Amino acid sequence: MQNQTLKSVVSNLVVEVRKTEGNRTLPGIVSKLTDRSIDKVDLSMFSIEIRHEMLNEMGIQYLRKGMLAEAQKAFVLAEARDGLESVGEEYLRLGLYNKAVEVFKLAGDEVKLRAIGKKALDEGRFYDALEVFKVLNDKESLIELGKKSIEAGKFSLAFEVFSVNSEKELLQNLARKCMEVQEYHVAKEIFKLLSDTNDLNRLGEIFLKNGQIRMAYEMFSTAGNEPMVNFIKGNRLN
């Protein structure tokens, strides 16, 4: 029933919209549409030009009402980059960085994305920075983020960062650091990624000595060390 009523309202607006084509004054018209989700509004009866103008105005009004998700949809449909950037700025103001990144990505605003990433890095919000630098495929900033993650003792994050572009040398250095500080679980993932059989075996021996049989078995299996795999199996250690 509500959908039928809305269709009737929209259909009746066609005449009103056509009357506005000379002066393009649409705010009063679209205000009748923005009390509900844009997904429930059908504008297919309008020309592309008028449809985009209405969608842009709807985006503006959704934004004023704080309906940011609806504003984002409207501006995307209207292909309105400026509107999307306004939504992104509002998400930033609210501290919703992931949503802001998503919107600025849609707007194609690499300058704004880079600024968000740098600010996040400077403020120690490493995961927010990672999301931005991945979107930008900013290799230099990713390396900087990885190094700062190591300094902060965030070894799992550093592994995730260096894995983005498969930075082999940096991953090897990280693995050595992890072995030094006994972050064996991170080292394990690095050795598996790099298919480093020597270090997989070395780590397997450490796990075996520490009584972590399942972990040792995993390392030896991944390294293809059949004698040690058979030793664990034969003695029912696993």
mmCIF file of C-alpha atoms in Angstrom:
data_model
loop_
_atom_site.group_PDB
_atom_site.id
_atom_site.type_symbol
_atom_site.label_atom_id
_atom_site.label_comp_id
_atom_site.label_asym_id
_atom_site.label_seq_id
_atom_site.Cartn_x
_atom_site.Cartn_y
_atom_site.Cartn_z
ATOM 1 C CA MET A 1 0.000 0.000 0.000
ATOM 2 C CA GLN A 2 2.819 2.401 0.901
ATOM 3 C CA ASN A 3 4.626 1.646 -2.363
ATOM 4 C CA GLN A 4 1.452 2.334 -4.349
ATOM 5 C CA THR A 5 1.005 5.643 -2.548
ATOM 6 C CA LEU A 6 4.616 6.604 -3.237
ATOM 7 C CA LYS A 7 4.281 5.710 -6.915
ATOM 8 C CA SER A 8 1.217 7.915 -7.087
ATOM 9 C CA VAL A 9 3.089 10.787 -5.454
ATOM 10 C CA VAL A 10 6.046 10.411 -7.818
ATOM 11 C CA SER A 11 3.805 10.184 -10.858
ATOM 12 C CA ASN A 12 2.008 13.356 -9.844
ATOM 13 C CA LEU A 13 5.369 15.054 -9.470
ATOM 14 C CA VAL A 14 6.233 14.519 -13.120
ATOM 15 C CA VAL A 15 4.086 17.479 -14.091
ATOM 16 C CA GLU A 16 5.604 19.605 -11.327
ATOM 17 C CA VAL A 17 9.138 18.681 -12.352
ATOM 18 C CA ARG A 18 8.473 19.596 -15.944
ATOM 19 C CA LYS A 19 7.263 22.973 -14.763
ATOM 20 C CA THR A 20 10.620 23.490 -13.044
ATOM 21 C CA GLU A 21 12.721 22.646 -16.090
ATOM 22 C CA GLY A 22 13.162 26.299 -16.876
ATOM 23 C CA ASN A 23 14.455 27.381 -13.474
ATOM 24 C CA ARG A 24 15.544 24.038 -11.987
ATOM 25 C CA THR A 25 14.055 24.729 -8.550
ATOM 26 C CA LEU A 26 13.682 21.214 -7.181
ATOM 27 C CA PRO A 27 14.184 21.338 -3.384
ATOM 28 C CA GLY A 28 10.493 21.635 -2.591
ATOM 29 C CA ILE A 29 9.645 18.689 -4.798
ATOM 30 C CA VAL A 30 12.227 16.209 -3.594
ATOM 31 C CA SER A 31 11.568 17.033 0.054
ATOM 32 C CA LYS A 32 8.455 14.881 -0.359
ATOM 33 C CA LEU A 33 10.644 11.918 -1.257
ATOM 34 C CA THR A 34 13.419 12.032 1.328
ATOM 35 C CA ASP A 35 11.422 10.893 4.334
ATOM 36 C CA ARG A 36 12.081 7.310 3.263
ATOM 37 C CA SER A 37 14.847 5.222 1.751
ATOM 38 C CA ILE A 38 15.951 6.079 -1.748
ATOM 39 C CA ASP A 39 15.570 2.377 -2.571
ATOM 40 C CA LYS A 40 11.801 2.885 -2.406
ATOM 41 C CA VAL A 41 11.759 5.803 -4.846
ATOM 42 C CA ASP A 42 11.190 5.268 -8.568
ATOM 43 C CA LEU A 43 12.470 8.084 -10.789
ATOM 44 C CA SER A 44 12.576 6.092 -14.005
ATOM 45 C CA MET A 45 9.892 8.244 -15.645
ATOM 46 C CA PHE A 46 12.226 11.267 -15.723
ATOM 47 C CA SER A 47 14.907 12.144 -18.242
ATOM 48 C CA ILE A 48 18.487 11.354 -17.214
ATOM 49 C CA GLU A 49 19.218 15.043 -16.759
ATOM 50 C CA ILE A 50 16.238 15.658 -14.481
ATOM 51 C CA ARG A 51 16.767 12.340 -12.676
ATOM 52 C CA HIS A 52 20.366 13.234 -11.851
ATOM 53 C CA GLU A 53 19.329 16.674 -10.679
ATOM 54 C CA MET A 54 16.637 15.224 -8.436
ATOM 55 C CA LEU A 55 19.008 12.588 -7.072
ATOM 56 C CA ASN A 56 21.608 15.240 -6.323
ATOM 57 C CA GLU A 57 19.036 17.360 -4.488
ATOM 58 C CA MET A 58 17.826 14.288 -2.610
ATOM 59 C CA GLY A 59 21.418 13.605 -1.596
ATOM 60 C CA ILE A 60 21.735 17.142 -0.254
ATOM 61 C CA GLN A 61 18.558 16.810 1.784
ATOM 62 C CA TYR A 62 19.452 13.357 3.078
ATOM 63 C CA LEU A 63 22.788 14.817 4.167
ATOM 64 C CA ARG A 64 21.058 17.654 6.016
ATOM 65 C CA LYS A 65 18.903 15.110 7.825
ATOM 66 C CA GLY A 66 21.940 13.065 8.817
ATOM 67 C CA MET A 67 20.854 10.127 6.642
ATOM 68 C CA LEU A 68 24.372 9.556 5.378
ATOM 69 C CA ALA A 69 23.906 6.106 3.849
ATOM 70 C CA GLU A 70 20.965 7.402 1.813
ATOM 71 C CA ALA A 71 22.896 10.514 0.815
ATOM 72 C CA GLN A 72 25.762 8.332 -0.356
ATOM 73 C CA LYS A 73 23.439 6.215 -2.513
ATOM 74 C CA ALA A 74 21.808 9.297 -4.012
ATOM 75 C CA PHE A 75 25.108 10.951 -4.907
ATOM 76 C CA VAL A 76 26.435 7.723 -6.435
ATOM 77 C CA LEU A 77 23.353 7.451 -8.644
ATOM 78 C CA ALA A 78 23.637 11.138 -9.511
ATOM 79 C CA GLU A 79 27.344 10.719 -10.285
ATOM 80 C CA ALA A 80 27.912 13.699 -7.997
ATOM 81 C CA ARG A 81 31.511 13.645 -6.794
ATOM 82 C CA ASP A 82 31.179 16.861 -4.770
ATOM 83 C CA GLY A 83 28.214 15.385 -2.928
ATOM 84 C CA LEU A 84 30.115 12.207 -2.132
ATOM 85 C CA GLU A 85 32.990 14.254 -0.760
ATOM 86 C CA SER A 86 30.543 16.084 1.518
ATOM 87 C CA VAL A 87 29.326 12.730 2.843
ATOM 88 C CA GLY A 88 32.930 11.641 3.359
ATOM 89 C CA GLU A 89 33.705 14.798 5.329
ATOM 90 C CA GLU A 90 30.704 14.164 7.563
ATOM 91 C CA TYR A 91 31.825 10.594 8.223
ATOM 92 C CA LEU A 92 35.249 11.971 9.148
ATOM 93 C CA ARG A 93 33.663 14.459 11.539
ATOM 94 C CA LEU A 94 31.852 11.568 13.214
ATOM 95 C CA GLY A 95 35.055 9.527 13.438
ATOM 96 C CA LEU A 96 33.725 6.830 11.095
ATOM 97 C CA TYR A 97 36.987 6.444 9.206
ATOM 98 C CA ASN A 98 36.203 3.194 7.380
ATOM 99 C CA LYS A 99 33.016 4.660 5.953
ATOM 100 C CA ALA A 100 34.838 7.861 5.020
ATOM 101 C CA VAL A 101 37.471 5.844 3.169
ATOM 102 C CA GLU A 102 34.757 3.952 1.295
ATOM 103 C CA VAL A 103 33.096 7.189 0.177
ATOM 104 C CA PHE A 104 36.301 8.961 -0.864
ATOM 105 C CA LYS A 105 37.231 5.836 -2.803
ATOM 106 C CA LEU A 106 33.913 6.068 -4.659
ATOM 107 C CA ALA A 107 34.620 9.744 -5.307
ATOM 108 C CA GLY A 108 38.070 8.894 -6.649
ATOM 109 C CA ASP A 109 39.666 11.419 -4.287
ATOM 110 C CA GLU A 110 43.192 10.062 -3.797
ATOM 111 C CA VAL A 111 44.402 13.314 -2.234
ATOM 112 C CA LYS A 112 41.846 13.078 0.555
ATOM 113 C CA LEU A 113 42.495 9.353 1.020
ATOM 114 C CA ARG A 114 46.224 9.955 1.320
ATOM 115 C CA ALA A 115 45.635 12.667 3.919
ATOM 116 C CA ILE A 116 43.385 10.335 5.937
ATOM 117 C CA GLY A 117 45.971 7.563 5.769
ATOM 118 C CA LYS A 118 48.814 9.813 6.889
ATOM 119 C CA LYS A 119 46.764 11.221 9.771
ATOM 120 C CA ALA A 120 45.810 7.719 10.884
ATOM 121 C CA LEU A 121 49.466 6.646 10.753
ATOM 122 C CA ASP A 122 50.621 9.689 12.736
ATOM 123 C CA GLU A 123 47.933 9.078 15.366
ATOM 124 C CA GLY A 124 48.813 5.394 15.725
ATOM 125 C CA ARG A 125 45.576 4.146 14.167
ATOM 126 C CA PHE A 126 47.488 1.573 12.171
ATOM 127 C CA TYR A 127 44.562 -0.536 11.004
ATOM 128 C CA ASP A 128 42.775 2.536 9.622
ATOM 129 C CA ALA A 129 45.997 3.520 7.854
ATOM 130 C CA LEU A 130 46.337 0.021 6.416
ATOM 131 C CA GLU A 131 42.872 0.141 4.842
ATOM 132 C CA VAL A 132 43.668 3.463 3.150
ATOM 133 C CA PHE A 133 47.098 2.489 1.860
ATOM 134 C CA LYS A 134 45.707 -0.787 0.504
ATOM 135 C CA VAL A 135 43.051 1.138 -1.429
ATOM 136 C CA LEU A 136 45.732 3.436 -2.840
ATOM 137 C CA ASN A 137 48.212 0.580 -3.341
ATOM 138 C CA ASP A 138 50.722 3.001 -1.809
ATOM 139 C CA LYS A 139 53.781 0.766 -1.490
ATOM 140 C CA GLU A 140 55.990 3.375 0.188
ATOM 141 C CA SER A 141 53.412 4.193 2.865
ATOM 142 C CA LEU A 142 52.706 0.502 3.442
ATOM 143 C CA ILE A 143 56.399 -0.118 4.108
ATOM 144 C CA GLU A 144 56.490 2.814 6.533
ATOM 145 C CA LEU A 145 53.401 1.449 8.274
ATOM 146 C CA GLY A 146 54.958 -2.009 8.533
ATOM 147 C CA LYS A 147 58.133 -0.634 10.110
ATOM 148 C CA LYS A 148 56.162 1.438 12.612
ATOM 149 C CA SER A 149 54.083 -1.632 13.450
ATOM 150 C CA ILE A 150 57.264 -3.542 14.315
ATOM 151 C CA GLU A 151 58.485 -0.662 16.490
ATOM 152 C CA ALA A 152 55.144 -0.781 18.322
ATOM 153 C CA GLY A 153 55.388 -4.547 18.792
ATOM 154 C CA LYS A 154 52.448 -5.195 16.473
ATOM 155 C CA PHE A 155 54.028 -8.115 14.639
ATOM 156 C CA SER A 156 50.823 -9.638 13.283
ATOM 157 C CA LEU A 157 49.908 -6.301 11.746
ATOM 158 C CA ALA A 158 53.380 -5.908 10.258
ATOM 159 C CA PHE A 159 52.994 -9.350 8.681
ATOM 160 C CA GLU A 160 49.640 -8.330 7.200
ATOM 161 C CA VAL A 161 51.129 -5.087 5.854
ATOM 162 C CA PHE A 162 54.200 -6.634 4.243
ATOM 163 C CA SER A 163 52.063 -9.409 2.766
ATOM 164 C CA VAL A 164 50.038 -6.925 0.701
ATOM 165 C CA ASN A 165 52.808 -6.611 -1.882
ATOM 166 C CA SER A 166 54.729 -9.760 -0.895
ATOM 167 C CA GLU A 167 57.749 -7.810 0.385
ATOM 168 C CA LYS A 168 60.066 -10.827 0.688
ATOM 169 C CA GLU A 169 63.096 -9.127 2.254
ATOM 170 C CA LEU A 170 60.967 -7.218 4.754
ATOM 171 C CA LEU A 171 59.059 -10.392 5.610
ATOM 172 C CA GLN A 172 62.337 -12.241 6.196
ATOM 173 C CA ASN A 173 63.554 -9.457 8.493
ATOM 174 C CA LEU A 174 60.249 -9.538 10.340
ATOM 175 C CA ALA A 175 60.501 -13.305 10.758
ATOM 176 C CA ARG A 176 63.977 -12.960 12.293
ATOM 177 C CA LYS A 177 62.645 -10.354 14.701
ATOM 178 C CA CYS A 178 59.717 -12.602 15.604
ATOM 179 C CA MET A 179 62.085 -15.480 16.324
ATOM 180 C CA GLU A 180 64.179 -13.224 18.576
ATOM 181 C CA VAL A 181 61.195 -12.182 20.682
ATOM 182 C CA GLN A 182 59.558 -15.630 20.513
ATOM 183 C CA GLU A 183 56.580 -14.486 18.448
ATOM 184 C CA TYR A 184 56.605 -17.929 16.908
ATOM 185 C CA HIS A 185 53.043 -17.920 15.628
ATOM 186 C CA VAL A 186 53.738 -14.906 13.413
ATOM 187 C CA ALA A 187 57.066 -16.359 12.286
ATOM 188 C CA LYS A 188 55.229 -19.571 11.391
ATOM 189 C CA GLU A 189 52.888 -17.735 9.016
ATOM 190 C CA ILE A 190 55.794 -15.922 7.366
ATOM 191 C CA PHE A 191 57.795 -19.113 6.804
ATOM 192 C CA LYS A 192 54.703 -20.794 5.349
ATOM 193 C CA LEU A 193 54.079 -17.857 3.021
ATOM 194 C CA LEU A 194 57.704 -17.836 1.856
ATOM 195 C CA SER A 195 57.876 -21.653 1.637
ATOM 196 C CA ASP A 196 61.081 -21.475 3.680
ATOM 197 C CA THR A 197 61.676 -25.153 4.460
ATOM 198 C CA ASN A 198 64.828 -24.588 6.519
ATOM 199 C CA ASP A 199 63.159 -22.170 8.895
ATOM 200 C CA LEU A 200 59.973 -24.243 8.963
ATOM 201 C CA ASN A 201 62.035 -27.187 10.189
ATOM 202 C CA ARG A 202 63.899 -25.004 12.666
ATOM 203 C CA LEU A 203 60.633 -23.710 14.052
ATOM 204 C CA GLY A 204 59.228 -27.235 14.104
ATOM 205 C CA GLU A 205 62.118 -28.285 16.344
ATOM 206 C CA ILE A 206 61.414 -25.380 18.693
ATOM 207 C CA PHE A 207 57.741 -26.336 18.923
ATOM 208 C CA LEU A 208 58.710 -29.957 19.532
ATOM 209 C CA LYS A 209 61.069 -29.007 22.371
ATOM 210 C CA ASN A 210 58.333 -26.829 23.888
ATOM 211 C CA GLY A 211 55.886 -29.710 23.786
ATOM 212 C CA GLN A 212 53.720 -28.045 21.141
ATOM 213 C CA ILE A 213 53.366 -31.234 19.159
ATOM 214 C CA ARG A 214 50.571 -30.181 16.842
ATOM 215 C CA MET A 215 52.433 -27.036 15.849
ATOM 216 C CA ALA A 216 55.612 -29.031 15.305
ATOM 217 C CA TYR A 217 53.710 -31.529 13.167
ATOM 218 C CA GLU A 218 52.272 -28.688 11.070
ATOM 219 C CA MET A 219 55.734 -27.200 10.500
ATOM 220 C CA PHE A 220 57.336 -30.490 9.518
ATOM 221 C CA SER A 221 54.402 -31.361 7.248
ATOM 222 C CA THR A 222 54.549 -27.989 5.503
ATOM 223 C CA ALA A 223 58.313 -28.351 5.077
ATOM 224 C CA GLY A 224 57.885 -31.828 3.611
ATOM 225 C CA ASN A 225 60.023 -33.337 6.376
ATOM 226 C CA GLU A 226 58.745 -36.914 6.147
ATOM 227 C CA PRO A 227 61.159 -38.405 8.738
ATOM 228 C CA MET A 228 59.946 -36.018 11.458
ATOM 229 C CA VAL A 229 56.320 -36.395 10.390
ATOM 230 C CA ASN A 230 56.683 -40.168 10.640
ATOM 231 C CA PHE A 231 58.464 -39.840 13.991
ATOM 232 C CA ILE A 232 55.537 -37.913 15.445
ATOM 233 C CA LYS A 233 52.994 -40.254 13.877
ATOM 234 C CA GLY A 234 54.897 -43.416 14.772
ATOM 235 C CA ASN A 235 55.138 -42.447 18.402
ATOM 236 C CA ARG A 236 51.532 -41.279 18.452
ATOM 237 C CA LEU A 237 52.606 -37.870 19.599
ATOM 238 C CA ASN A 238 50.049 -36.072 17.482
#
